[in-house]
Amino acid sequence: MFRFFAIRVLRAVLTVALVVTFAFIVLRLSGDPARSIMGDDASPEAMAAFRREWDLDQPLWMQYLHYFAAIFQGEFGRSMRGGGPALDLVLGRIPATLMLTLPALLMKLAIGIPAGIYAALHRDSAIDRAVMVTAVAGYTVPSFVLGLVLVQVLAIWFAWLPTGGTGSLQHLILPIITLGVGGAAVLARFVRSAMLEVLGQPYIRTASAKGIPWAAVVRGHALPNAAIPTVTIVGFMVGNLIAGSVVVESVFSWPGVGNLLVVSVTARDLAVVQCILLLVAVAMVLSNLIVDFLYGFLDPRLAEANSSGGH
């Protein structure tokens, strides 16, 4: 068990390091921050001074070493646009993002899990087909398309809700629905598949043959076993709380981390972009790590198999 957890922690650290390295290299090879921030009208001398100020005139490998050394010292750089600490700028946007993503996560769980369970228990029925058609539609429609449709119908045609921005609880409704629909659809399909796989197992038929009431079989055997693989996708959704809001925040002009990322990428504000990507990577890796730990406790056989086989 200890080896299982140790391997997962090591993989998590390596994953974060690889993500940060990849982001660092891509950002510096994809454009010149000096030209993006200062504009084409800036003189060559001003451009050169800007690059010296932000160490952009140094070799890439030296910039990389300085960046990693600063991270280990708790320094995440300064915004090239505002000059303030990048971490403070990012942390200041997190509450706004969580105001959307946490209710959206609850919406996904409240709709997706019951819908998937009900569809599995009524397989091939009209309700099952309706749930799956709705789930496929919710999954395939891009979030920005759904957001624009909701704005057109509910905000422009009927004028029931604001088109975007902040200021009241009404401003939260459309972004939360846009974020929640796709995730609920994914969760419903996944839970249905997990339930159908469990319901087809011999021990379910054996329990039913012994005369145990069907409701008790579902509660005592089907649901607990279907919950184990479902933990994976729920963990992914938790880790995706920040990254998943990028498009929706842009559509609804919501001042969260996702909106900040789009603005910072456009302006080539390297420190802010790197800080956000690091935060997203840590969130995703931590959620996956927690899922692995839960797997180890829920099914110790899995931990033993993974720690002894192939390592």
PDB file of C-alpha atoms in Angstrom:
ATOM      1  CA  MET A   1       0.000   0.000   0.000  1.00  0.00           C
ATOM      2  CA  PHE A   2       2.825   2.412   0.865  1.00  0.00           C
ATOM      3  CA  ARG A   3       4.511   1.710  -2.461  1.00  0.00           C
ATOM      4  CA  PHE A   4       1.226   2.382  -4.268  1.00  0.00           C
ATOM      5  CA  PHE A   5       0.890   5.807  -2.646  1.00  0.00           C
ATOM      6  CA  ALA A   6       4.585   6.651  -3.087  1.00  0.00           C
ATOM      7  CA  ILE A   7       4.441   5.887  -6.804  1.00  0.00           C
ATOM      8  CA  ARG A   8       1.348   8.045  -7.219  1.00  0.00           C
ATOM      9  CA  VAL A   9       2.951  11.002  -5.403  1.00  0.00           C
ATOM     10  CA  LEU A  10       6.102  10.724  -7.528  1.00  0.00           C
ATOM     11  CA  ARG A  11       4.040  10.629 -10.704  1.00  0.00           C
ATOM     12  CA  ALA A  12       2.104  13.675  -9.549  1.00  0.00           C
ATOM     13  CA  VAL A  13       5.274  15.696  -8.979  1.00  0.00           C
ATOM     14  CA  LEU A  14       6.717  14.674 -12.352  1.00  0.00           C
ATOM     15  CA  THR A  15       3.460  15.542 -14.103  1.00  0.00           C
ATOM     16  CA  VAL A  16       3.414  19.055 -12.661  1.00  0.00           C
ATOM     17  CA  ALA A  17       7.075  19.549 -13.594  1.00  0.00           C
ATOM     18  CA  LEU A  18       6.428  18.406 -17.186  1.00  0.00           C
ATOM     19  CA  VAL A  19       3.376  20.628 -17.559  1.00  0.00           C
ATOM     20  CA  VAL A  20       5.239  23.664 -16.246  1.00  0.00           C
ATOM     21  CA  THR A  21       8.220  22.945 -18.512  1.00  0.00           C
ATOM     22  CA  PHE A  22       6.046  22.490 -21.587  1.00  0.00           C
ATOM     23  CA  ALA A  23       4.124  25.698 -20.881  1.00  0.00           C
ATOM     24  CA  PHE A  24       7.346  27.647 -20.305  1.00  0.00           C
ATOM     25  CA  ILE A  25       8.885  26.561 -23.610  1.00  0.00           C
ATOM     26  CA  VAL A  26       5.744  26.991 -25.719  1.00  0.00           C
ATOM     27  CA  LEU A  27       5.015  30.462 -24.358  1.00  0.00           C
ATOM     28  CA  ARG A  28       8.494  31.720 -25.158  1.00  0.00           C
ATOM     29  CA  LEU A  29       8.617  30.218 -28.630  1.00  0.00           C
ATOM     30  CA  SER A  30       5.160  31.387 -29.697  1.00  0.00           C
ATOM     31  CA  GLY A  31       5.722  35.150 -29.759  1.00  0.00           C
ATOM     32  CA  ASP A  32       7.522  38.201 -28.446  1.00  0.00           C
ATOM     33  CA  PRO A  33       5.993  39.681 -25.266  1.00  0.00           C
ATOM     34  CA  ALA A  34       7.807  42.971 -25.831  1.00  0.00           C
ATOM     35  CA  ARG A  35       6.062  43.566 -29.149  1.00  0.00           C
ATOM     36  CA  SER A  36       2.664  42.444 -27.808  1.00  0.00           C
ATOM     37  CA  ILE A  37       2.765  44.669 -24.719  1.00  0.00           C
ATOM     38  CA  MET A  38       4.618  47.715 -26.035  1.00  0.00           C
ATOM     39  CA  GLY A  39       3.129  47.712 -29.525  1.00  0.00           C
ATOM     40  CA  ASP A  40       4.651  48.034 -32.973  1.00  0.00           C
ATOM     41  CA  ASP A  41       5.250  51.756 -32.526  1.00  0.00           C
ATOM     42  CA  ALA A  42       7.847  51.265 -29.773  1.00  0.00           C
ATOM     43  CA  SER A  43      11.440  52.054 -30.693  1.00  0.00           C
ATOM     44  CA  PRO A  44      14.046  49.287 -30.927  1.00  0.00           C
ATOM     45  CA  GLU A  45      15.791  50.788 -27.896  1.00  0.00           C
ATOM     46  CA  ALA A  46      12.599  50.618 -25.839  1.00  0.00           C
ATOM     47  CA  MET A  47      12.050  47.038 -26.957  1.00  0.00           C
ATOM     48  CA  ALA A  48      15.590  46.092 -25.944  1.00  0.00           C
ATOM     49  CA  ALA A  49      15.185  47.792 -22.556  1.00  0.00           C
ATOM     50  CA  PHE A  50      11.931  45.914 -21.961  1.00  0.00           C
ATOM     51  CA  ARG A  51      13.573  42.576 -22.776  1.00  0.00           C
ATOM     52  CA  ARG A  52      16.491  43.334 -20.426  1.00  0.00           C
ATOM     53  CA  GLU A  53      14.091  44.299 -17.631  1.00  0.00           C
ATOM     54  CA  TRP A  54      12.245  40.977 -17.890  1.00  0.00           C
ATOM     55  CA  ASP A  55      15.332  38.841 -18.639  1.00  0.00           C
ATOM     56  CA  LEU A  56      13.997  38.001 -22.097  1.00  0.00           C
ATOM     57  CA  ASP A  57      17.399  38.738 -23.609  1.00  0.00           C
ATOM     58  CA  GLN A  58      18.925  35.746 -21.812  1.00  0.00           C
ATOM     59  CA  PRO A  59      19.210  32.255 -23.347  1.00  0.00           C
ATOM     60  CA  LEU A  60      16.122  30.090 -22.962  1.00  0.00           C
ATOM     61  CA  TRP A  61      17.845  27.564 -20.713  1.00  0.00           C
ATOM     62  CA  MET A  62      18.940  30.322 -18.329  1.00  0.00           C
ATOM     63  CA  GLN A  63      15.423  31.791 -18.197  1.00  0.00           C
ATOM     64  CA  TYR A  64      14.143  28.295 -17.422  1.00  0.00           C
ATOM     65  CA  LEU A  65      16.588  27.775 -14.546  1.00  0.00           C
ATOM     66  CA  HIS A  66      15.775  31.191 -13.077  1.00  0.00           C
ATOM     67  CA  TYR A  67      12.059  30.439 -13.346  1.00  0.00           C
ATOM     68  CA  PHE A  68      12.295  27.103 -11.532  1.00  0.00           C
ATOM     69  CA  ALA A  69      14.600  28.533  -8.884  1.00  0.00           C
ATOM     70  CA  ALA A  70      12.096  31.323  -8.244  1.00  0.00           C
ATOM     71  CA  ILE A  71       9.221  28.816  -7.925  1.00  0.00           C
ATOM     72  CA  PHE A  72      11.071  26.894  -5.228  1.00  0.00           C
ATOM     73  CA  GLN A  73      11.514  30.193  -3.388  1.00  0.00           C
ATOM     74  CA  GLY A  74       7.791  30.950  -3.630  1.00  0.00           C
ATOM     75  CA  GLU A  75       8.210  33.612  -6.329  1.00  0.00           C
ATOM     76  CA  PHE A  76       5.938  33.296  -9.374  1.00  0.00           C
ATOM     77  CA  GLY A  77       6.996  36.410 -11.235  1.00  0.00           C
ATOM     78  CA  ARG A  78       5.383  39.792 -11.883  1.00  0.00           C
ATOM     79  CA  SER A  79       2.793  40.794 -14.409  1.00  0.00           C
ATOM     80  CA  MET A  80       4.377  42.439 -17.440  1.00  0.00           C
ATOM     81  CA  ARG A  81       1.306  44.609 -17.864  1.00  0.00           C
ATOM     82  CA  GLY A  82       0.620  45.787 -14.317  1.00  0.00           C
ATOM     83  CA  GLY A  83       3.914  45.040 -12.600  1.00  0.00           C
ATOM     84  CA  GLY A  84       2.268  43.408  -9.560  1.00  0.00           C
ATOM     85  CA  PRO A  85       2.888  39.857  -8.329  1.00  0.00           C
ATOM     86  CA  ALA A  86       1.338  37.370 -10.738  1.00  0.00           C
ATOM     87  CA  LEU A  87       0.229  35.064  -7.933  1.00  0.00           C
ATOM     88  CA  ASP A  88      -1.714  37.830  -6.185  1.00  0.00           C
ATOM     89  CA  LEU A  89      -3.440  38.710  -9.437  1.00  0.00           C
ATOM     90  CA  VAL A  90      -4.467  35.085 -10.019  1.00  0.00           C
ATOM     91  CA  LEU A  91      -5.551  34.408  -6.446  1.00  0.00           C
ATOM     92  CA  GLY A  92      -7.709  37.518  -6.539  1.00  0.00           C
ATOM     93  CA  ARG A  93      -9.716  36.018  -9.402  1.00  0.00           C
ATOM     94  CA  ILE A  94     -10.263  32.560  -7.881  1.00  0.00           C
ATOM     95  CA  PRO A  95     -13.314  33.487  -5.723  1.00  0.00           C
ATOM     96  CA  ALA A  96     -15.168  34.746  -8.809  1.00  0.00           C
ATOM     97  CA  THR A  97     -14.398  31.527 -10.675  1.00  0.00           C
ATOM     98  CA  LEU A  98     -15.488  29.327  -7.767  1.00  0.00           C
ATOM     99  CA  MET A  99     -18.768  31.266  -7.593  1.00  0.00           C
ATOM    100  CA  LEU A 100     -19.539  29.697 -10.979  1.00  0.00           C
ATOM    101  CA  THR A 101     -17.804  26.351 -10.884  1.00  0.00           C
ATOM    102  CA  LEU A 102     -18.857  25.090  -7.447  1.00  0.00           C
ATOM    103  CA  PRO A 103     -22.616  25.523  -8.073  1.00  0.00           C
ATOM    104  CA  ALA A 104     -22.067  24.073 -11.559  1.00  0.00           C
ATOM    105  CA  LEU A 105     -20.368  21.026 -10.002  1.00  0.00           C
ATOM    106  CA  LEU A 106     -23.313  20.536  -7.650  1.00  0.00           C
ATOM    107  CA  MET A 107     -25.624  20.795 -10.658  1.00  0.00           C
ATOM    108  CA  LYS A 108     -23.644  18.125 -12.499  1.00  0.00           C
ATOM    109  CA  LEU A 109     -23.819  15.754  -9.523  1.00  0.00           C
ATOM    110  CA  ALA A 110     -27.485  16.455  -8.742  1.00  0.00           C
ATOM    111  CA  ILE A 111     -28.581  15.802 -12.337  1.00  0.00           C
ATOM    112  CA  GLY A 112     -26.010  13.414 -13.795  1.00  0.00           C
ATOM    113  CA  ILE A 113     -25.856  10.752 -11.089  1.00  0.00           C
ATOM    114  CA  PRO A 114     -29.624  10.238 -10.572  1.00  0.00           C
ATOM    115  CA  ALA A 115     -30.257  10.375 -14.331  1.00  0.00           C
ATOM    116  CA  GLY A 116     -27.581   7.761 -15.019  1.00  0.00           C
ATOM    117  CA  ILE A 117     -28.824   5.449 -12.286  1.00  0.00           C
ATOM    118  CA  TYR A 118     -32.458   5.757 -13.357  1.00  0.00           C
ATOM    119  CA  ALA A 119     -31.600   5.155 -17.016  1.00  0.00           C
ATOM    120  CA  ALA A 120     -29.600   2.030 -16.139  1.00  0.00           C
ATOM    121  CA  LEU A 121     -32.390   0.610 -13.967  1.00  0.00           C
ATOM    122  CA  HIS A 122     -34.872   1.178 -16.822  1.00  0.00           C
ATOM    123  CA  ARG A 123     -32.658   0.068 -19.690  1.00  0.00           C
ATOM    124  CA  ASP A 124     -34.140   0.274 -23.198  1.00  0.00           C
ATOM    125  CA  SER A 125     -37.219   2.073 -21.918  1.00  0.00           C
ATOM    126  CA  ALA A 126     -38.513   5.326 -23.341  1.00  0.00           C
ATOM    127  CA  ILE A 127     -37.091   7.166 -20.330  1.00  0.00           C
ATOM    128  CA  ASP A 128     -33.689   5.547 -20.840  1.00  0.00           C
ATOM    129  CA  ARG A 129     -33.621   6.603 -24.491  1.00  0.00           C
ATOM    130  CA  ALA A 130     -34.759  10.114 -23.604  1.00  0.00           C
ATOM    131  CA  VAL A 131     -32.047  10.463 -20.966  1.00  0.00           C
ATOM    132  CA  MET A 132     -29.356   9.225 -23.343  1.00  0.00           C
ATOM    133  CA  VAL A 133     -30.479  11.445 -26.235  1.00  0.00           C
ATOM    134  CA  THR A 134     -30.462  14.441 -23.902  1.00  0.00           C
ATOM    135  CA  ALA A 135     -27.060  13.421 -22.523  1.00  0.00           C
ATOM    136  CA  VAL A 136     -25.540  13.053 -25.994  1.00  0.00           C
ATOM    137  CA  ALA A 137     -26.925  16.445 -27.021  1.00  0.00           C
ATOM    138  CA  GLY A 138     -25.607  18.091 -23.857  1.00  0.00           C
ATOM    139  CA  TYR A 139     -22.202  16.471 -24.310  1.00  0.00           C
ATOM    140  CA  THR A 140     -21.725  17.260 -28.007  1.00  0.00           C
ATOM    141  CA  VAL A 141     -22.850  20.904 -27.997  1.00  0.00           C
ATOM    142  CA  PRO A 142     -19.781  23.114 -27.247  1.00  0.00           C
ATOM    143  CA  SER A 143     -20.122  25.219 -24.128  1.00  0.00           C
ATOM    144  CA  PHE A 144     -19.664  28.499 -25.990  1.00  0.00           C
ATOM    145  CA  VAL A 145     -22.466  27.569 -28.417  1.00  0.00           C
ATOM    146  CA  LEU A 146     -24.765  26.654 -25.541  1.00  0.00           C
ATOM    147  CA  GLY A 147     -23.872  29.896 -23.783  1.00  0.00           C
ATOM    148  CA  LEU A 148     -24.615  31.997 -26.850  1.00  0.00           C
ATOM    149  CA  VAL A 149     -27.938  30.205 -27.381  1.00  0.00           C
ATOM    150  CA  LEU A 150     -28.940  30.791 -23.763  1.00  0.00           C
ATOM    151  CA  VAL A 151     -28.015  34.458 -24.054  1.00  0.00           C
ATOM    152  CA  GLN A 152     -29.993  34.827 -27.268  1.00  0.00           C
ATOM    153  CA  VAL A 153     -33.110  33.126 -25.889  1.00  0.00           C
ATOM    154  CA  LEU A 154     -33.229  34.017 -22.193  1.00  0.00           C
ATOM    155  CA  ALA A 155     -31.394  37.347 -22.176  1.00  0.00           C
ATOM    156  CA  ILE A 156     -32.217  38.939 -25.537  1.00  0.00           C
ATOM    157  CA  TRP A 157     -35.539  37.467 -26.702  1.00  0.00           C
ATOM    158  CA  PHE A 158     -37.275  37.169 -23.333  1.00  0.00           C
ATOM    159  CA  ALA A 159     -35.084  39.623 -21.357  1.00  0.00           C
ATOM    160  CA  TRP A 160     -35.361  37.450 -18.252  1.00  0.00           C
ATOM    161  CA  LEU A 161     -31.659  37.478 -17.387  1.00  0.00           C
ATOM    162  CA  PRO A 162     -28.624  39.734 -18.027  1.00  0.00           C
ATOM    163  CA  THR A 163     -26.382  38.909 -20.981  1.00  0.00           C
ATOM    164  CA  GLY A 164     -23.220  38.933 -18.875  1.00  0.00           C
ATOM    165  CA  GLY A 165     -21.112  40.743 -16.318  1.00  0.00           C
ATOM    166  CA  THR A 166     -21.522  40.753 -12.536  1.00  0.00           C
ATOM    167  CA  GLY A 167     -23.559  42.509  -9.888  1.00  0.00           C
ATOM    168  CA  SER A 168     -26.394  40.196  -8.830  1.00  0.00           C
ATOM    169  CA  LEU A 169     -27.385  36.567  -8.419  1.00  0.00           C
ATOM    170  CA  GLN A 170     -29.120  36.755 -11.788  1.00  0.00           C
ATOM    171  CA  HIS A 171     -25.729  37.179 -13.446  1.00  0.00           C
ATOM    172  CA  LEU A 172     -24.744  33.735 -12.138  1.00  0.00           C
ATOM    173  CA  ILE A 173     -27.614  31.753 -13.643  1.00  0.00           C
ATOM    174  CA  LEU A 174     -26.637  31.534 -17.311  1.00  0.00           C
ATOM    175  CA  PRO A 175     -22.915  30.793 -16.732  1.00  0.00           C
ATOM    176  CA  ILE A 176     -23.739  28.113 -14.153  1.00  0.00           C
ATOM    177  CA  ILE A 177     -26.242  26.430 -16.460  1.00  0.00           C
ATOM    178  CA  THR A 178     -23.750  26.557 -19.333  1.00  0.00           C
ATOM    179  CA  LEU A 179     -21.040  24.976 -17.196  1.00  0.00           C
ATOM    180  CA  GLY A 180     -23.326  22.393 -15.619  1.00  0.00           C
ATOM    181  CA  VAL A 181     -25.179  20.972 -18.628  1.00  0.00           C
ATOM    182  CA  GLY A 182     -22.200  19.377 -20.374  1.00  0.00           C
ATOM    183  CA  GLY A 183     -20.792  17.879 -17.187  1.00  0.00           C
ATOM    184  CA  ALA A 184     -24.176  16.491 -16.142  1.00  0.00           C
ATOM    185  CA  ALA A 185     -24.487  14.837 -19.552  1.00  0.00           C
ATOM    186  CA  VAL A 186     -21.045  13.239 -19.281  1.00  0.00           C
ATOM    187  CA  LEU A 187     -21.724  12.046 -15.757  1.00  0.00           C
ATOM    188  CA  ALA A 188     -25.129  10.587 -16.696  1.00  0.00           C
ATOM    189  CA  ARG A 189     -23.603   8.527 -19.515  1.00  0.00           C
ATOM    190  CA  PHE A 190     -20.717   7.358 -17.347  1.00  0.00           C
ATOM    191  CA  VAL A 191     -22.905   6.404 -14.374  1.00  0.00           C
ATOM    192  CA  ARG A 192     -25.323   4.548 -16.642  1.00  0.00           C
ATOM    193  CA  SER A 193     -22.470   2.525 -18.164  1.00  0.00           C
ATOM    194  CA  ALA A 194     -20.992   1.756 -14.745  1.00  0.00           C
ATOM    195  CA  MET A 195     -24.378   0.682 -13.382  1.00  0.00           C
ATOM    196  CA  LEU A 196     -25.120  -1.533 -16.384  1.00  0.00           C
ATOM    197  CA  GLU A 197     -21.738  -3.236 -16.049  1.00  0.00           C
ATOM    198  CA  VAL A 198     -22.337  -3.928 -12.357  1.00  0.00           C
ATOM    199  CA  LEU A 199     -25.922  -5.088 -12.898  1.00  0.00           C
ATOM    200  CA  GLY A 200     -24.627  -7.664 -15.368  1.00  0.00           C
ATOM    201  CA  GLN A 201     -22.273  -9.255 -12.837  1.00  0.00           C
ATOM    202  CA  PRO A 202     -22.993 -12.783 -11.507  1.00  0.00           C
ATOM    203  CA  TYR A 203     -23.182 -11.679  -7.869  1.00  0.00           C
ATOM    204  CA  ILE A 204     -26.097  -9.383  -8.715  1.00  0.00           C
ATOM    205  CA  ARG A 205     -28.008 -12.288 -10.255  1.00  0.00           C
ATOM    206  CA  THR A 206     -27.084 -14.481  -7.293  1.00  0.00           C
ATOM    207  CA  ALA A 207     -28.340 -11.926  -4.776  1.00  0.00           C
ATOM    208  CA  SER A 208     -31.560 -11.549  -6.710  1.00  0.00           C
ATOM    209  CA  ALA A 209     -31.998 -15.336  -6.957  1.00  0.00           C
ATOM    210  CA  LYS A 210     -31.716 -15.629  -3.178  1.00  0.00           C
ATOM    211  CA  GLY A 211     -34.904 -13.627  -2.859  1.00  0.00           C
ATOM    212  CA  ILE A 212     -33.319 -10.365  -1.746  1.00  0.00           C
ATOM    213  CA  PRO A 213     -35.600  -7.480  -2.742  1.00  0.00           C
ATOM    214  CA  TRP A 214     -34.431  -5.727  -5.896  1.00  0.00           C
ATOM    215  CA  ALA A 215     -34.226  -2.353  -4.153  1.00  0.00           C
ATOM    216  CA  ALA A 216     -31.929  -3.870  -1.524  1.00  0.00           C
ATOM    217  CA  VAL A 217     -29.757  -5.467  -4.224  1.00  0.00           C
ATOM    218  CA  VAL A 218     -29.387  -2.102  -5.933  1.00  0.00           C
ATOM    219  CA  ARG A 219     -28.619  -0.230  -2.725  1.00  0.00           C
ATOM    220  CA  GLY A 220     -26.357  -2.848  -1.159  1.00  0.00           C
ATOM    221  CA  HIS A 221     -24.471  -4.196  -4.173  1.00  0.00           C
ATOM    222  CA  ALA A 222     -24.980  -2.248  -7.401  1.00  0.00           C
ATOM    223  CA  LEU A 223     -24.600   1.330  -6.196  1.00  0.00           C
ATOM    224  CA  PRO A 224     -21.474   0.803  -4.026  1.00  0.00           C
ATOM    225  CA  ASN A 225     -19.643  -1.046  -6.811  1.00  0.00           C
ATOM    226  CA  ALA A 226     -20.688   1.412  -9.503  1.00  0.00           C
ATOM    227  CA  ALA A 227     -19.491   4.269  -7.285  1.00  0.00           C
ATOM    228  CA  ILE A 228     -15.849   3.148  -7.477  1.00  0.00           C
ATOM    229  CA  PRO A 229     -15.296   3.974 -11.194  1.00  0.00           C
ATOM    230  CA  THR A 230     -17.563   7.015 -10.886  1.00  0.00           C
ATOM    231  CA  VAL A 231     -15.084   8.509  -8.417  1.00  0.00           C
ATOM    232  CA  THR A 232     -12.670   8.943 -11.323  1.00  0.00           C
ATOM    233  CA  ILE A 233     -14.805  11.269 -13.391  1.00  0.00           C
ATOM    234  CA  VAL A 234     -16.012  13.197 -10.348  1.00  0.00           C
ATOM    235  CA  GLY A 235     -12.383  13.703  -9.342  1.00  0.00           C
ATOM    236  CA  PHE A 236     -11.609  14.995 -12.822  1.00  0.00           C
ATOM    237  CA  MET A 237     -14.504  17.450 -12.559  1.00  0.00           C
ATOM    238  CA  VAL A 238     -13.228  18.702  -9.206  1.00  0.00           C
ATOM    239  CA  GLY A 239      -9.736  19.182 -10.632  1.00  0.00           C
ATOM    240  CA  ASN A 240     -11.210  20.954 -13.634  1.00  0.00           C
ATOM    241  CA  LEU A 241     -13.035  23.594 -11.574  1.00  0.00           C
ATOM    242  CA  ILE A 242     -10.676  26.365 -12.684  1.00  0.00           C
ATOM    243  CA  ALA A 243      -9.669  25.253 -16.190  1.00  0.00           C
ATOM    244  CA  GLY A 244     -13.215  24.403 -17.211  1.00  0.00           C
ATOM    245  CA  SER A 245     -14.421  27.982 -16.866  1.00  0.00           C
ATOM    246  CA  VAL A 246     -12.167  29.611 -19.474  1.00  0.00           C
ATOM    247  CA  VAL A 247     -14.639  29.644 -22.367  1.00  0.00           C
ATOM    248  CA  VAL A 248     -17.733  30.366 -20.279  1.00  0.00           C
ATOM    249  CA  GLU A 249     -16.132  33.291 -18.468  1.00  0.00           C
ATOM    250  CA  SER A 250     -15.185  34.811 -21.800  1.00  0.00           C
ATOM    251  CA  VAL A 251     -18.710  34.393 -23.207  1.00  0.00           C
ATOM    252  CA  PHE A 252     -20.341  36.021 -20.176  1.00  0.00           C
ATOM    253  CA  SER A 253     -17.595  38.572 -19.397  1.00  0.00           C
ATOM    254  CA  TRP A 254     -17.132  37.059 -15.954  1.00  0.00           C
ATOM    255  CA  PRO A 255     -14.028  38.392 -14.128  1.00  0.00           C
ATOM    256  CA  GLY A 256     -12.561  35.056 -13.083  1.00  0.00           C
ATOM    257  CA  VAL A 257      -9.347  33.133 -13.669  1.00  0.00           C
ATOM    258  CA  GLY A 258     -10.499  31.884 -17.074  1.00  0.00           C
ATOM    259  CA  ASN A 259     -11.114  35.391 -18.331  1.00  0.00           C
ATOM    260  CA  LEU A 260      -7.755  36.494 -16.943  1.00  0.00           C
ATOM    261  CA  LEU A 261      -6.049  33.623 -18.792  1.00  0.00           C
ATOM    262  CA  VAL A 262      -7.541  34.659 -22.136  1.00  0.00           C
ATOM    263  CA  VAL A 263      -6.538  38.291 -21.622  1.00  0.00           C
ATOM    264  CA  SER A 264      -3.027  37.352 -20.451  1.00  0.00           C
ATOM    265  CA  VAL A 265      -2.422  34.971 -23.364  1.00  0.00           C
ATOM    266  CA  THR A 266      -3.503  37.663 -25.810  1.00  0.00           C
ATOM    267  CA  ALA A 267      -1.201  40.225 -24.167  1.00  0.00           C
ATOM    268  CA  ARG A 268       1.674  37.719 -23.810  1.00  0.00           C
ATOM    269  CA  ASP A 269       1.805  38.331 -20.056  1.00  0.00           C
ATOM    270  CA  LEU A 270       4.043  35.331 -19.438  1.00  0.00           C
ATOM    271  CA  ALA A 271       4.206  35.299 -15.649  1.00  0.00           C
ATOM    272  CA  VAL A 272       0.426  35.423 -15.252  1.00  0.00           C
ATOM    273  CA  VAL A 273      -0.165  32.698 -17.851  1.00  0.00           C
ATOM    274  CA  GLN A 274       2.474  30.460 -16.275  1.00  0.00           C
ATOM    275  CA  CYS A 275       1.004  31.012 -12.815  1.00  0.00           C
ATOM    276  CA  ILE A 276      -2.488  30.050 -13.998  1.00  0.00           C
ATOM    277  CA  LEU A 277      -1.253  26.965 -15.827  1.00  0.00           C
ATOM    278  CA  LEU A 278       0.724  25.902 -12.772  1.00  0.00           C
ATOM    279  CA  LEU A 279      -2.359  26.354 -10.595  1.00  0.00           C
ATOM    280  CA  VAL A 280      -4.499  24.316 -13.012  1.00  0.00           C
ATOM    281  CA  ALA A 281      -1.878  21.568 -13.223  1.00  0.00           C
ATOM    282  CA  VAL A 282      -1.597  21.324  -9.434  1.00  0.00           C
ATOM    283  CA  ALA A 283      -5.395  21.226  -9.071  1.00  0.00           C
ATOM    284  CA  MET A 284      -5.747  18.463 -11.664  1.00  0.00           C
ATOM    285  CA  VAL A 285      -2.888  16.412 -10.282  1.00  0.00           C
ATOM    286  CA  LEU A 286      -4.081  16.745  -6.690  1.00  0.00           C
ATOM    287  CA  SER A 287      -7.591  15.659  -7.632  1.00  0.00           C
ATOM    288  CA  ASN A 288      -6.219  12.627  -9.494  1.00  0.00           C
ATOM    289  CA  LEU A 289      -3.965  11.858  -6.555  1.00  0.00           C
ATOM    290  CA  ILE A 290      -6.920  11.961  -4.170  1.00  0.00           C
ATOM    291  CA  VAL A 291      -8.858   9.669  -6.523  1.00  0.00           C
ATOM    292  CA  ASP A 292      -5.937   7.210  -6.512  1.00  0.00           C
ATOM    293  CA  PHE A 293      -5.871   7.277  -2.717  1.00  0.00           C
ATOM    294  CA  LEU A 294      -9.627   6.697  -2.565  1.00  0.00           C
ATOM    295  CA  TYR A 295      -9.208   3.777  -4.950  1.00  0.00           C
ATOM    296  CA  GLY A 296      -6.560   2.349  -2.685  1.00  0.00           C
ATOM    297  CA  PHE A 297      -8.848   2.520   0.343  1.00  0.00           C
ATOM    298  CA  LEU A 298     -12.039   1.449  -1.449  1.00  0.00           C
ATOM    299  CA  ASP A 299     -10.368  -1.468  -3.213  1.00  0.00           C
ATOM    300  CA  PRO A 300      -7.018  -2.462  -1.638  1.00  0.00           C
ATOM    301  CA  ARG A 301      -6.618  -5.180  -4.290  1.00  0.00           C
ATOM    302  CA  LEU A 302      -6.207  -2.456  -6.901  1.00  0.00           C
ATOM    303  CA  ALA A 303      -3.420  -0.810  -4.914  1.00  0.00           C
ATOM    304  CA  GLU A 304      -1.596  -4.117  -4.493  1.00  0.00           C
ATOM    305  CA  ALA A 305      -1.918  -4.961  -8.172  1.00  0.00           C
ATOM    306  CA  ASN A 306      -0.706  -1.564  -9.355  1.00  0.00           C
ATOM    307  CA  SER A 307       2.213  -1.403  -6.933  1.00  0.00           C
ATOM    308  CA  SER A 308       3.484  -4.919  -7.682  1.00  0.00           C
ATOM    309  CA  GLY A 309       2.713  -5.325 -11.360  1.00  0.00           C
ATOM    310  CA  GLY A 310       4.705  -3.520 -14.020  1.00  0.00           C
ATOM    311  CA  HIS A 311       6.712  -1.312 -11.633  1.00  0.00           C
TER     312      HIS A 311
END
